[in-house]
Each structure stands twice: as C-alpha cells, then as structure tokens.
C-alpha cells in the first residue's frame, strides 16, 4: 500500500493502521516504535523504513520545516485534531494533506466544511484516536452532513492544496503558496490584535472552529476587493494615535509587517495599500500614473517604504541606478519620483543583501578569516550584487545561505571523537604560517571536497567541525615546504625556547620575522633547520649523548682552541652553546700532537 497523491501522512498511516487491524492509528504507530511529531518527520529515513516504503515515496507527503509545499509547512501543522471532509470519506477518497494545515477549515475538492468532532459521540477527532473512516464509537465520518464552507474558507483551502485560487484580485499560483498562507495569517493575526487589543505572539488555531474564526475577519478584505481592504487601510490611517504623513509612520507595525511578507498576495496588498495612502495623503504624496500605466511615488515615500533616507533614492536616480523623474507637488515643490515597481525591486534587493559585517556574523568568523575566505574565493560571483545607493552591502545573503546549506548537507559523523575535531574558525593563520595551504583548504570546503564531520542546522560555519587529522594532513601535503616558529622547534627538539630565539637573532639559525595571530614570531623553514643541524652541534645535546656536562665539554674544547658560538648569559652561567661542525671535523682530522 503506497500513499495516494494529495494524501496526508497521517491519513496514510490511518489506512495502514486499518489494514493491520488496529482500531486506532496510535496502536499502529506504537507497534512501529514511532510517535507522531517533529522527531518522526525529521528522521524520514527511519520512518520510511518502518513503514516499509521508499523515501522517495514518502517525501511528497512528509510534513517538514523546509517544505515548499504549504500543505506540508510544519510551522502550521495541526497537532491537536485530524479533521476530515465527510464527502471525501463517503467517496473513499484519501484524507488530504491540506487538512493538516492549521488554518484550513474546508475541503478544497468539495467546498464543504471539515469536521473535527465525531458525528456519533461528539468526541474530538484526535491525531491518533481513530482509523481512516470512523470513530471508535462506530460512527462513520462519511455519514456526517456536508455543510457548505464560506468562499474564503474554500479559496484558502484551494490555495494550500496548490490549486488555482483568487485572493485580493490576484490569481495565485501554487509556487508561493507558502508565502501567501503566511500573509493571510499575518492579516488575520493583526485583526485579532485589533479586536482584543492584545499584542504578542498569536497561537495557531487548534480546532476547525477556531480556524474558521481566524479566517472570518479577513474574508471581506481578501474577497470584496479592493473596497473592503481600502476601508481597512483608511481605518488604520485614521486610528486614534496614528501620527505622521507617511505609511511607515501612520500605519506603524502593521505596515512594516506587511512589508516583510513575500509572495504575490503580499505584493498586491502592499501596492494597493500605497495607492490608498497616496490618495488619503493628499497632494504631496499623490500617486502619479504615467502613460505606461506604472505607478510612481515620491522619493520620500520610496524612502519610507524602504526604511532609508530619501536622499539615497534621489542619489540612485541621479547615478542612473533607478529610473526616476522630476515631478511638481501641489505646493509647487520640485521632487523626484520613482516607479513603484522599481521600489519593490529595491525592497527585494535590500531583503537579500548584506554588508561584510552581516556576512561575518552569519558565518561566525573573524575579520581576518573572512579576508582569507575572500582571497580563496570561498563565495563566487553569484554571492555578489552590484552596488546600489539604496542597498546596504554587496553580498547576496540568499545565495550565501544556499551555499552554506549545501556545505551543511552530506555525510556526517555523529560519533566522531570530539578530541579529533577542529572547528572551521580555528583553521586560520594562527595555526599555520602557510597561507597557500589555508586557502587551498577553504577551496576544498567551498567545493564540498572536504566535508565537515559536524555541522548542525543552527551552527554557523565557524562552528562546523572538521577532522583534525585530515586538516593536518592537508596542511602538510598542500603546503610543500613546512615552517615552524622558534617555540615549535623548541617543543620538538628539547632546546630551550630562548636559545632557539637567540640563535635566530644572531643569524646562526636562518629565520624570518613573521606574525602568528597578534604575536611576533620567528619563522624557520624546514630547509633552514636542516642547514643549521649540519653546520652546528648543540653542546647540551653532545653532553647528554656523551653522559657528561656542557661545562666539561666546553673546557675540553677550549683547551684545543675551539670556542663556542651562539650562547647567551643566564645569571652567572650561560646557555645555548654551539660548536661548528667544521671545527669538530678538523679537530678529528688533525688531532693536536
Ligand atoms: Zn472533500
Ligand atoms: Zn464517535
């Protein structure tokens, strides 16, 4: 048994539960070791396996936080009831996935109200307390009366179902159903605030009756278009306490909220709102309709819409980035006007653009590391936007987030030993002096040839964890010649750090001055270290190998006319003595007689 087109996951589970002979879906899920909720839908592979179907078969009906299908939008997923359409059940059609959306109260197919109470016993139709067609009391949902739903209920349900729907005078297409649903929710939630005067986060409707009550107040706004919406805007404009002469000032939070909405419905509402505002606002903001039919607004109004100073709009017109023209207001004041469609375009650009600082905070990396990433061309040209006087920053945040999402996907190792992991943030020039190697590693990560072992959804790139061993290996093989600081050489040779530094300062050990992080360090190449070991013998090493003391060795060498180099005084003594290998060789070849 496989899911039907448009079937809800829960509906499918109920059909399966019936087939297995369970009176209610809860028992079937328990048998599978599953419980209905976010964890279940997020572990899709496990669920598919438990249901014994392909992941590809499950995915089209799987509710998820990432789904583009409004019917599967997890943030609106019903968690209290599992309503049905009596006509669908009577016709043995699948329980439809849009019924799972918290704002849906009608059947997109039959235009009748969904029921979420049993026609027999009156009990609630809970998520898991029944089978496909009927209640435990014996009642069949198909026997319930099919009550016609309101126009908005049906249009909304059609919209969530991905069918053609018409709201606010616009034929909505399925592509941005997710956005359109949220816009309706936004409108409705703000009507509720207007009713109760309560601010704060609204809670999604739990029952079909509540969903219907949420839709009711926005029915006229969306269907009696544009009259009711115009009245609504005027009402808000004239509300007690409304001040100022622009939409942003007078309509306040509601207007800003509307600006944040995306999709065709929001676009229609916003441009209608501005037309109304320009009309009530009087001459100064009067909308100009030109021959080409486009709507023009003043630079001041455009600035309000965009939340920027109007000078920036004027500047954009002056440098040719935006099409504009000079208009004269009722008072004779000359002002710049721009096309509304261009303002909307800029609005979208602004929504997806960001400054370097913004990108850094998304990535969770330092200024220095970001520079290096830039040098490595971590983000390609598609992450840059042409500069625009009305837009802050030239980075395309949407594309950057897409790239990060791609990097985030892929094989991960949840059991990786934390000790063997290094965060992206630490793969920088503090770790190695080899710039080329770091750039190369960044490229590998950007190209997804080097994968993070841990990169959770909420982690920034800086937090992503990579295999320490893999990074070390890459640093060695990519870099070619290795280099160390004086401290590192002291670490593996057993020489005192101040001795190594002293040899560097005296030019005996060839080194260059460099920086690691904010520290000044000596950097010694592999080749320089090798040459040093050929040229000099460290007296303390000789003493150790010969089980004697440096003092005795130095005295004996001095007797033969050989003096040390490279030492530094320490208190009354000195350390860091070197003997030239050549002196030792000559001493052996030409022993004193
Ligand atoms: Zn139906
Ligand atoms: Zn019942």
PDB file of N, CA, C and O and ligand atoms in Angstrom, residues 117-123 125 134-139 141, ligand 2:
ATOM      1  N   UNK A 117     -15.159  16.825  14.908  1.00  0.00           N
ATOM      2  CA  UNK A 117     -15.855  16.195  16.027  1.00  0.00           C
ATOM      3  C   UNK A 117     -16.684  15.053  15.460  1.00  0.00           C
ATOM      4  O   UNK A 117     -17.230  15.157  14.356  1.00  0.00           O
ATOM      5  N   UNK A 118     -16.763  13.985  16.212  1.00  0.00           N
ATOM      6  CA  UNK A 118     -17.428  12.783  15.707  1.00  0.00           C
ATOM      7  C   UNK A 118     -18.939  13.008  15.575  1.00  0.00           C
ATOM      8  O   UNK A 118     -19.569  13.492  16.511  1.00  0.00           O
ATOM      9  N   UNK A 119     -19.521  12.663  14.406  1.00  0.00           N
ATOM     10  CA  UNK A 119     -20.965  12.831  14.226  1.00  0.00           C
ATOM     11  C   UNK A 119     -21.759  11.882  15.129  1.00  0.00           C
ATOM     12  O   UNK A 119     -22.946  12.103  15.366  1.00  0.00           O
ATOM     13  N   UNK A 120     -21.097  10.851  15.665  1.00  0.00           N
ATOM     14  CA  UNK A 120     -21.790   9.900  16.532  1.00  0.00           C
ATOM     15  C   UNK A 120     -21.725  10.320  17.992  1.00  0.00           C
ATOM     16  O   UNK A 120     -22.722  10.720  18.586  1.00  0.00           O
ATOM     17  N   UNK A 121     -20.521  10.301  18.570  1.00  0.00           N
ATOM     18  CA  UNK A 121     -20.390  10.525  20.007  1.00  0.00           C
ATOM     19  C   UNK A 121     -20.021  11.968  20.343  1.00  0.00           C
ATOM     20  O   UNK A 121     -20.032  12.363  21.507  1.00  0.00           O
ATOM     21  N   UNK A 122     -19.673  12.758  19.344  1.00  0.00           N
ATOM     22  CA  UNK A 122     -19.340  14.164  19.597  1.00  0.00           C
ATOM     23  C   UNK A 122     -17.924  14.372  20.109  1.00  0.00           C
ATOM     24  O   UNK A 122     -17.513  15.502  20.363  1.00  0.00           O
ATOM     25  N   UNK A 123     -17.175  13.286  20.241  1.00  0.00           N
ATOM     26  CA  UNK A 123     -15.795  13.412  20.725  1.00  0.00           C
ATOM     27  C   UNK A 123     -14.892  14.033  19.668  1.00  0.00           C
ATOM     28  O   UNK A 123     -15.229  14.043  18.481  1.00  0.00           O
ATOM     29  N   UNK A 125     -11.904  14.551  16.980  1.00  0.00           N
ATOM     30  CA  UNK A 125     -11.133  13.689  16.077  1.00  0.00           C
ATOM     31  C   UNK A 125      -9.654  13.976  16.337  1.00  0.00           C
ATOM     32  O   UNK A 125      -9.087  14.903  15.773  1.00  0.00           O
ATOM     33  N   UNK A 134     -13.626   6.183  10.467  1.00  0.00           N
ATOM     34  CA  UNK A 134     -14.624   6.300  11.519  1.00  0.00           C
ATOM     35  C   UNK A 134     -14.065   6.285  12.923  1.00  0.00           C
ATOM     36  O   UNK A 134     -12.880   6.038  13.158  1.00  0.00           O
ATOM     37  N   UNK A 135     -14.972   6.582  13.844  1.00  0.00           N
ATOM     38  CA  UNK A 135     -14.651   6.731  15.254  1.00  0.00           C
ATOM     39  C   UNK A 135     -14.730   5.371  15.955  1.00  0.00           C
ATOM     40  O   UNK A 135     -15.372   4.436  15.467  1.00  0.00           O
ATOM     41  N   UNK A 136     -14.102   5.261  17.115  1.00  0.00           N
ATOM     42  CA  UNK A 136     -14.166   4.030  17.904  1.00  0.00           C
ATOM     43  C   UNK A 136     -15.601   3.729  18.342  1.00  0.00           C
ATOM     44  O   UNK A 136     -15.953   2.591  18.619  1.00  0.00           O
ATOM     45  N   UNK A 137     -16.454   4.801  18.396  1.00  0.00           N
ATOM     46  CA  UNK A 137     -17.843   4.603  18.813  1.00  0.00           C
ATOM     47  C   UNK A 137     -18.651   3.898  17.733  1.00  0.00           C
ATOM     48  O   UNK A 137     -19.803   3.521  17.951  1.00  0.00           O
ATOM     49  N   UNK A 138     -18.074   3.731  16.560  1.00  0.00           N
ATOM     50  CA  UNK A 138     -18.778   3.031  15.493  1.00  0.00           C
ATOM     51  C   UNK A 138     -19.310   3.954  14.415  1.00  0.00           C
ATOM     52  O   UNK A 138     -19.734   3.498  13.350  1.00  0.00           O
ATOM     53  N   UNK A 139     -19.294   5.265  14.676  1.00  0.00           N
ATOM     54  CA  UNK A 139     -19.821   6.209  13.682  1.00  0.00           C
ATOM     55  C   UNK A 139     -18.886   6.286  12.472  1.00  0.00           C
ATOM     56  O   UNK A 139     -17.669   6.172  12.614  1.00  0.00           O
ATOM     57  N   UNK A 141     -17.528   8.672   9.462  1.00  0.00           N
ATOM     58  CA  UNK A 141     -17.456  10.116   9.184  1.00  0.00           C
ATOM     59  C   UNK A 141     -18.182  10.477   7.894  1.00  0.00           C
ATOM     60  O   UNK A 141     -18.656  11.590   7.722  1.00  0.00           O
TER      61      UNK A 141
HETATM   62 ZN1  LIG B   2     -17.571   8.820  17.892  1.00  0.00          ZN
END
